[in-house]
């Protein structure tokens, strides 16, 4: 999806689930700015999360990676 804003940051949120095991890590990466971080989560099968991500002027591509263990 594509969105437009004049803000210097955006709050992303969502949910994830796995049929077995646990979600152990959620990492975000702003591919265009080089900013990245790990979202603090409690490991579990179902996860709801929210993360503030800094933006740079121009195009920002945000990659979210969820790891299960």
XYZ file of C-alpha atoms in Angstrom:
69
model
C 0.000 0.000 0.000
C 1.087 3.600 -0.561
C 0.336 6.507 1.783
C 1.337 10.162 1.869
C 2.135 12.256 4.955
C 4.102 15.322 6.003
C 4.832 13.773 9.429
C 8.354 12.849 10.522
C 7.171 9.546 12.003
C 4.339 7.048 11.617
C 2.810 4.541 14.014
C 2.295 1.127 12.475
C 0.275 -1.602 14.168
C -0.995 -5.042 13.384
C -1.341 -8.606 14.510
C 0.278 -11.942 13.735
C -0.352 -15.525 14.719
C 1.191 -18.946 14.191
C -0.625 -22.301 14.390
C 2.033 -23.790 16.664
C 5.158 -22.537 18.391
C 5.620 -18.914 19.395
C 6.293 -15.595 17.741
C 9.584 -14.549 19.283
C 10.663 -11.397 17.443
C 9.328 -8.494 15.384
C 11.865 -6.358 13.512
C 11.142 -3.215 11.478
C 13.428 -1.688 8.849
C 13.015 1.576 6.947
C 14.897 0.433 3.865
C 15.343 3.959 2.482
C 16.657 5.663 5.625
C 18.629 2.801 7.181
C 16.703 3.109 10.453
C 15.744 -0.213 12.007
C 14.747 -1.644 15.349
C 13.272 -4.493 17.321
C 9.732 -4.067 18.621
C 9.429 -5.259 22.246
C 6.958 -8.149 22.382
C 5.918 -10.938 24.720
C 6.485 -14.267 22.973
C 3.306 -16.179 22.167
C 1.133 -17.716 19.456
C -0.885 -14.533 18.934
C 0.616 -11.073 18.838
C -0.800 -7.558 18.617
C 1.815 -4.857 18.215
C 2.336 -1.152 17.644
C 5.564 0.613 16.652
C 6.499 4.213 15.931
C 8.834 4.424 12.906
C 10.808 7.556 11.955
C 10.422 8.772 8.373
C 12.761 10.650 6.069
C 11.703 13.157 3.413
C 10.697 11.360 0.236
C 10.034 7.679 -0.261
C 10.053 5.334 2.771
C 9.777 1.573 2.349
C 9.116 -0.173 5.664
C 9.825 -3.879 5.995
C 8.409 -5.840 8.964
C 9.757 -9.299 9.786
C 8.167 -11.614 12.346
C 10.156 -14.634 13.558
C 8.659 -17.736 15.141
C 10.610 -20.232 17.133
